[in-house]
Short mmCIF file of C-alpha atoms and ligand atoms in Angstrom, two decimals:
data_model
loop_
_atom_site.label_atom_id
_atom_site.label_comp_id
_atom_site.label_asym_id
_atom_site.label_seq_id
_atom_site.Cartn_x
_atom_site.Cartn_y
_atom_site.Cartn_z
CA MET A 1 -6.65 5.88 -3.24
CA SER A 2 -9.11 3.95 -1.20
CA MET A 3 -8.31 2.74 2.28
CA THR A 4 -10.64 1.82 5.02
CA LYS A 5 -10.75 4.17 7.96
CA SER A 6 -9.31 1.47 10.15
CA ASP A 7 -6.31 0.96 7.80
CA TYR A 8 -5.68 4.68 7.84
CA ASN A 9 -5.95 4.83 11.62
CA LYS A 10 -3.48 1.96 11.93
CA ILE A 11 -0.95 3.86 9.83
CA MET A 12 -1.48 7.11 11.74
CA ARG A 13 -0.98 5.25 15.00
CA THR A 14 2.53 4.40 13.82
CA TYR A 15 3.10 8.15 13.44
CA ASP A 16 1.94 8.70 17.02
CA GLN A 17 4.29 5.99 18.23
CA ARG A 18 7.12 7.53 16.24
CA LYS A 19 6.48 10.96 17.76
CA ALA A 20 6.32 9.50 21.27
CA SER A 21 9.56 7.57 20.95
CA ASN A 22 11.38 10.53 19.34
CA SER A 23 10.21 12.77 22.13
CA GLN A 24 11.41 10.23 24.72
CA LEU A 25 14.77 10.15 23.02
CA GLN A 26 14.98 13.94 23.08
CA THR A 27 14.15 14.00 26.81
CA LYS A 28 16.87 11.44 27.41
CA ARG A 29 19.37 13.58 25.55
CA LEU A 30 18.36 16.70 27.50
CA ASP A 31 18.80 14.89 30.81
CA GLU A 32 22.14 13.49 29.76
CA VAL A 33 23.54 16.83 28.54
CA PHE A 34 22.14 18.93 31.40
CA SER A 35 23.75 16.69 33.99
CA LYS A 36 27.12 17.09 32.27
CA VAL A 37 26.81 20.78 31.29
CA PRO A 38 24.45 22.56 33.73
CA GLU A 39 24.96 25.87 31.92
CA LEU A 40 23.11 24.42 28.94
CA GLU A 41 20.02 23.79 31.05
CA ASN A 42 20.04 27.45 31.98
CA ILE A 43 20.32 28.51 28.33
CA HIS A 44 17.61 26.06 27.36
CA LYS A 45 15.23 27.61 29.94
CA GLN A 46 16.07 31.12 28.77
CA ILE A 47 15.33 30.18 25.15
CA SER A 48 11.95 28.73 26.08
CA THR A 49 10.89 31.79 28.08
CA LEU A 50 12.21 34.51 25.74
CA GLY A 51 9.14 34.45 23.50
CA LEU A 52 6.74 34.76 26.41
CA LYS A 53 8.70 37.66 27.88
CA ALA A 54 8.62 39.51 24.54
CA ILE A 55 4.84 39.06 24.36
CA GLN A 56 4.39 40.39 27.91
CA LYS A 57 6.54 43.44 27.13
CA THR A 58 4.63 44.06 23.89
CA ILE A 59 1.29 43.96 25.69
CA ALA A 60 2.54 46.44 28.27
CA HIS A 61 4.04 48.80 25.63
CA PRO A 62 2.42 48.13 22.26
CA SER A 63 4.18 51.04 20.58
CA GLN A 64 7.54 49.31 21.17
CA LYS A 65 6.38 46.16 19.32
CA ASP A 66 9.02 46.26 16.56
CA LYS A 67 11.84 46.93 18.98
CA TYR A 68 10.87 43.95 21.14
CA ALA A 69 10.56 41.72 18.10
CA GLN A 70 14.07 42.66 16.96
CA GLU A 71 15.40 42.15 20.46
CA LEU A 72 13.79 38.74 20.60
CA THR A 73 15.34 37.63 17.30
CA SER A 74 18.81 38.80 18.20
CA ASN A 75 18.69 37.42 21.77
CA LEU A 76 17.43 34.08 20.50
CA GLN A 77 20.23 33.91 17.99
CA LYS A 78 22.84 34.75 20.62
CA LEU A 79 21.53 32.05 22.97
CA LYS A 80 21.35 29.49 20.17
CA ASN A 81 24.91 30.24 19.14
CA LYS A 82 26.06 29.92 22.72
CA LYS A 83 24.21 26.61 23.03
CA MET A 84 25.79 25.23 19.86
CA THR A 85 29.28 26.31 20.89
CA LEU A 86 28.85 24.68 24.29
CA LEU A 87 27.48 21.48 22.78
CA GLU A 88 30.29 21.19 20.28
CA GLY A 89 32.81 22.07 22.99
CA HIS A 90 31.60 19.02 24.90
CA GLY A 91 31.79 16.75 21.89
CA TYR A 92 28.10 16.78 20.90
CA PRO A 93 26.64 17.61 17.48
CA ALA A 94 25.28 21.19 17.36
CA ASP A 95 21.70 19.97 16.85
CA TYR A 96 21.89 17.27 19.55
CA LEU A 97 19.15 18.84 21.67
CA ASP A 98 16.81 19.81 18.83
CA PRO A 99 13.47 18.03 18.41
CA ILE A 100 13.99 14.68 16.64
CA TYR A 101 11.93 13.81 13.58
CA THR A 102 11.99 10.62 11.56
CA CYS A 103 10.83 12.74 8.62
CA ASN A 104 12.10 16.31 8.77
CA ASP A 105 9.90 17.34 5.85
CA CYS A 106 6.57 16.90 7.63
CA LYS A 107 7.93 16.77 11.20
CA ASP A 108 6.24 13.37 11.55
CA THR A 109 2.75 14.72 10.98
CA GLY A 110 2.40 12.87 7.65
CA TYR A 111 1.19 16.05 5.96
CA ILE A 112 2.70 19.15 4.35
CA ASN A 113 0.14 21.91 3.66
CA ASN A 114 -2.70 19.42 3.93
CA GLN A 115 -1.09 17.20 1.30
CA LYS A 116 0.21 13.73 2.12
CA CYS A 117 3.97 13.81 2.72
CA HIS A 118 6.15 11.39 0.70
CA CYS A 119 6.71 9.43 3.93
CA LEU A 120 2.97 8.87 4.42
CA LYS A 121 2.52 7.87 0.78
CA GLN A 122 5.30 5.34 1.24
CA ALA A 123 3.79 4.10 4.50
CA ILE A 124 0.51 3.48 2.67
CA ILE A 125 2.30 1.56 -0.08
CA ASP A 126 4.18 -0.52 2.48
CA TYR A 127 0.96 -1.22 4.32
CA SER A 128 -0.77 -2.27 1.11
CA TYR A 129 2.10 -4.62 0.33
CA GLU A 130 1.70 -6.23 3.73
CA GLN A 131 -2.02 -6.53 3.23
CA SER A 132 -1.75 -8.01 -0.23
CA ASN A 133 0.32 -10.99 1.03
CA LEU A 134 2.71 -10.39 -1.83
CA LYS A 135 5.84 -8.82 -0.44
CA HIS A 136 8.32 -11.61 -1.17
CA ILE A 137 6.93 -12.90 -4.44
CA LEU A 138 6.84 -9.52 -6.13
CA ALA A 139 10.56 -9.00 -5.90
CA LYS A 140 10.94 -12.01 -8.20
CA GLU A 141 7.81 -11.97 -10.33
CA ASN A 142 7.12 -8.69 -12.11
CA PHE A 143 6.93 -7.26 -15.63
CA SER A 144 10.69 -6.66 -15.72
CA THR A 145 11.52 -10.29 -14.97
CA PHE A 146 8.88 -11.80 -17.26
CA SER A 147 10.52 -13.99 -19.91
CA PHE A 148 9.06 -15.01 -23.27
CA LYS A 149 11.70 -17.64 -23.89
CA PHE A 150 9.51 -20.46 -22.63
CA TYR A 151 6.78 -19.77 -25.20
CA SER A 152 6.96 -21.65 -28.47
CA LYS A 153 7.04 -19.79 -31.78
CA GLU A 154 5.39 -22.76 -33.52
CA LYS A 155 1.98 -21.85 -34.80
CA ASP A 156 -1.03 -23.56 -33.29
CA PRO A 157 -2.94 -25.21 -36.17
CA LYS A 158 -6.32 -24.23 -34.73
CA THR A 159 -5.68 -20.55 -34.13
CA GLY A 160 -2.82 -19.92 -36.57
CA MET A 161 -1.03 -18.20 -33.72
CA SER A 162 2.01 -19.33 -31.75
CA SER A 163 1.91 -19.36 -27.99
CA PHE A 164 4.77 -16.85 -28.16
CA GLU A 165 2.69 -14.39 -30.21
CA ASN A 166 -0.31 -15.01 -28.01
CA MET A 167 1.73 -14.35 -24.89
CA ARG A 168 3.09 -11.14 -26.38
CA SER A 169 -0.43 -9.86 -26.86
CA VAL A 170 -1.64 -11.07 -23.44
CA HIS A 171 1.40 -9.44 -21.82
CA GLN A 172 0.66 -6.20 -23.71
CA ALA A 173 -2.99 -6.33 -22.62
CA CYS A 174 -1.82 -6.61 -19.00
CA LEU A 175 0.53 -3.65 -19.45
CA ASP A 176 -2.30 -1.66 -21.06
CA PHE A 177 -4.51 -2.53 -18.12
CA VAL A 178 -1.92 -1.11 -15.73
CA GLU A 179 -1.24 1.98 -17.84
CA GLY A 180 -4.92 2.79 -18.22
CA PHE A 181 -5.74 2.02 -14.60
CA ASN A 182 -6.29 5.65 -13.57
CA THR A 183 -8.17 6.72 -16.67
CA SER A 184 -10.30 3.79 -17.84
CA PHE A 185 -12.19 1.18 -15.88
CA ASN A 186 -11.32 -2.36 -16.90
CA ASN A 187 -11.25 -5.91 -15.54
CA LEU A 188 -9.31 -8.94 -16.72
CA ILE A 189 -9.91 -12.64 -16.71
CA LEU A 190 -6.85 -14.69 -17.62
CA TYR A 191 -7.71 -18.26 -18.47
CA GLY A 192 -5.90 -21.34 -19.67
CA ARG A 193 -4.47 -24.42 -18.04
CA SER A 194 -1.92 -24.43 -15.24
CA GLY A 195 1.69 -23.50 -15.77
CA LEU A 196 1.26 -20.88 -18.50
CA GLY A 197 2.19 -17.85 -16.46
CA LYS A 198 -1.20 -16.56 -15.28
CA THR A 199 -0.09 -16.11 -11.68
CA PHE A 200 3.15 -14.46 -12.83
CA LEU A 201 1.13 -11.90 -14.80
CA CYS A 202 -1.22 -11.30 -11.85
CA ASN A 203 1.84 -10.67 -9.66
CA SER A 204 3.30 -8.29 -12.24
CA ILE A 205 0.07 -6.29 -12.38
CA ALA A 206 -0.10 -6.20 -8.59
CA LYS A 207 3.45 -4.92 -8.27
CA GLU A 208 2.98 -2.08 -10.77
CA LEU A 209 -0.16 -0.85 -9.05
CA LEU A 210 1.17 -1.25 -5.51
CA ASP A 211 4.18 0.81 -6.56
CA GLN A 212 1.77 3.51 -7.70
CA GLY A 213 0.28 3.54 -4.23
CA LYS A 214 -2.89 1.62 -5.08
CA THR A 215 -4.46 -0.79 -2.64
CA VAL A 216 -4.25 -4.27 -4.05
CA ILE A 217 -5.61 -7.38 -2.41
CA TYR A 218 -4.41 -10.66 -3.78
CA LEU A 219 -6.23 -13.81 -2.73
CA SER A 220 -6.45 -17.31 -4.06
CA SER A 221 -10.06 -18.24 -4.66
CA PHE A 222 -9.69 -20.72 -1.81
CA GLN A 223 -8.66 -17.91 0.57
CA LEU A 224 -11.42 -15.64 -0.69
CA PHE A 225 -14.18 -18.21 -0.19
CA ARG A 226 -12.79 -19.13 3.21
CA LEU A 227 -12.95 -15.47 4.21
CA PHE A 228 -16.56 -15.24 3.08
CA GLU A 229 -17.46 -18.38 5.01
CA ASN A 230 -15.65 -17.34 8.17
CA TYR A 231 -17.24 -13.94 8.03
CA ARG A 232 -20.70 -15.43 7.76
CA PHE A 233 -20.40 -18.48 10.00
CA HIS A 234 -17.38 -17.67 12.19
CA LYS A 235 -16.11 -21.14 11.35
CA ASP A 236 -12.36 -21.02 11.93
CA GLU A 237 -10.23 -19.42 14.58
CA GLU A 238 -9.60 -16.61 12.15
CA ILE A 239 -11.75 -13.60 12.89
CA VAL A 240 -12.95 -11.84 9.77
CA THR A 241 -14.13 -8.33 10.52
CA ASN A 242 -16.36 -5.93 8.62
CA ASP A 243 -13.21 -4.01 7.77
CA ASP A 244 -11.63 -7.06 6.13
CA ILE A 245 -14.69 -7.58 3.99
CA GLU A 246 -14.92 -3.87 3.21
CA THR A 247 -11.29 -3.91 2.06
CA ILE A 248 -12.03 -6.78 -0.32
CA PHE A 249 -15.02 -4.91 -1.72
CA GLN A 250 -13.35 -1.50 -1.85
CA CYS A 251 -9.63 -1.97 -2.62
CA ASP A 252 -8.43 -0.41 -5.88
CA LEU A 253 -7.65 -3.82 -7.34
CA LEU A 254 -8.79 -7.25 -6.23
CA ILE A 255 -6.92 -10.19 -7.72
CA ILE A 256 -8.53 -13.60 -7.41
CA ASP A 257 -6.07 -16.30 -8.34
CA ASP A 258 -7.11 -19.76 -9.48
CA LEU A 259 -10.85 -19.26 -9.48
CA GLY A 260 -12.56 -22.61 -9.78
CA THR A 261 -10.27 -24.56 -7.45
CA GLU A 262 -12.35 -23.67 -4.39
CA PHE A 263 -15.17 -25.71 -3.05
CA ASN A 264 -18.19 -23.57 -3.74
CA ASN A 265 -21.86 -23.84 -3.06
CA ALA A 266 -24.91 -21.73 -3.77
CA LEU A 267 -24.19 -19.45 -0.82
CA THR A 268 -20.53 -18.80 -1.54
CA SER A 269 -21.41 -18.32 -5.20
CA ALA A 270 -23.89 -15.67 -4.13
CA GLU A 271 -21.16 -13.99 -2.04
CA LEU A 272 -18.85 -14.02 -5.02
CA PHE A 273 -21.54 -12.49 -7.20
CA ASN A 274 -22.21 -9.87 -4.56
CA CYS A 275 -18.54 -8.96 -4.31
CA LEU A 276 -17.84 -8.85 -8.05
CA ASN A 277 -21.07 -7.01 -8.76
CA SER A 278 -20.44 -4.43 -6.07
CA ARG A 279 -16.94 -3.83 -7.42
CA LEU A 280 -18.37 -3.30 -10.91
CA MET A 281 -20.95 -0.84 -9.58
CA ASN A 282 -18.23 1.10 -7.74
CA ARG A 283 -15.87 0.92 -10.71
CA ARG A 284 -13.26 -1.01 -8.78
CA SER A 285 -11.17 -3.26 -11.01
CA THR A 286 -10.81 -6.99 -10.57
CA VAL A 287 -8.38 -9.43 -12.15
CA ILE A 288 -9.24 -13.12 -12.14
CA SER A 289 -7.11 -16.06 -13.18
CA THR A 290 -8.65 -19.45 -13.77
CA ASN A 291 -7.87 -22.84 -15.25
CA LEU A 292 -11.46 -23.16 -16.34
CA ASN A 293 -12.43 -22.32 -19.91
CA PRO A 294 -15.58 -20.29 -20.65
CA ASN A 295 -17.75 -23.41 -21.07
CA GLU A 296 -16.77 -24.57 -17.63
CA TRP A 297 -17.52 -21.17 -16.07
CA VAL A 298 -21.17 -21.71 -16.89
CA SER A 299 -21.32 -25.11 -15.22
CA LYS A 300 -19.37 -24.02 -12.15
CA TYR A 301 -20.94 -20.64 -11.47
CA SER A 302 -24.38 -19.20 -11.75
CA GLU A 303 -25.65 -17.61 -14.94
CA ARG A 304 -25.63 -14.27 -13.14
CA ILE A 305 -21.90 -14.40 -12.65
CA VAL A 306 -21.01 -15.64 -16.09
CA SER A 307 -23.23 -13.45 -18.23
CA ARG A 308 -23.70 -10.39 -16.05
CA ILE A 309 -20.25 -10.14 -14.52
CA PHE A 310 -17.74 -11.69 -16.90
CA GLY A 311 -19.24 -9.66 -19.73
CA TYR A 312 -17.43 -6.67 -18.21
CA TYR A 313 -14.07 -8.44 -18.26
CA THR A 314 -11.44 -8.48 -20.99
CA GLN A 315 -10.94 -12.19 -21.54
CA LEU A 316 -7.36 -13.24 -22.18
CA LYS A 317 -6.73 -16.81 -23.23
CA LEU A 318 -3.32 -18.37 -22.60
CA PHE A 319 -2.17 -21.51 -24.36
CA GLY A 320 1.05 -23.45 -24.90
CA SER A 321 3.20 -25.86 -22.93
CA ASP A 322 3.60 -25.86 -19.19
CA ILE A 323 6.49 -23.45 -18.61
CA ARG A 324 7.04 -24.70 -15.09
CA LEU A 325 8.26 -28.02 -16.50
CA MET A 326 10.54 -26.35 -19.06
CA LYS A 327 12.21 -24.18 -16.46
CA TYR A 328 13.69 -27.29 -14.84
CA GLN A 329 14.74 -29.09 -18.04
ZN1 ZN B 1 7.03 13.14 6.08
#
């Protein structure tokens, strides 16, 4: 999974904060209990010095190593038992003074044997969700909530296919794209007029891949071009950093929604080419949705984009009636 170093550092900083606040909480508990049960403070000190004492004795008399080790284990156990009994006797849980971890599996390090812990994997997914601007929409719009009932089964005289059949195959192509994401490199361009479900399908793809722990960035073409412009000319208040641009270039999946609605010029077109081309070179997938048909792509974008870039995309045409209108009838 690709993440920028700065994204990763941001996530690891939350682990540092977690460790710090857990350690503060533990200190608070120690203070609280020691003031009520001074004997426990004494036991606590003994436990923390037992190991050191055993080492000192072993250094002085190496031949007695095993004896000291046994002594250490049994003394530790005795003290721990005493501590637990005292704690419970005063109404505290037996582990009340133990170190506190949000994740006991990795002890808040994020790693188990150099492998990412489940908690870190989840943190990365959560972070990607935040970054993809999709959190709320995806709960509603995903493959499991996609409905074919708005697509007519009447055959289109030109193609001999109904919009229902067409949608079935487009939907399948999107599922195939998701299923093959780890094994084959592919890109999609979904085109057709507004209200046919392009954005819904883009959301569904995004959700599946985010749930697999992929980094997905979802931007309307307007947002994408604005980012490019701000990065280059520092136009708005919004500061676009190298990291932001790197994320757009490097994320596992970039989704550009509604390409063609932005105001573009030669320079932004060149930026778009640069981005899409770089993603192709690095085998990073892109999904584009657009209301423009292939003839219009040529007039709106440069030849380089249309012939050299879109040639690497699976083109999925959507047709039928505007489902947004039907939903409210
Ligand atoms: Zn963990």
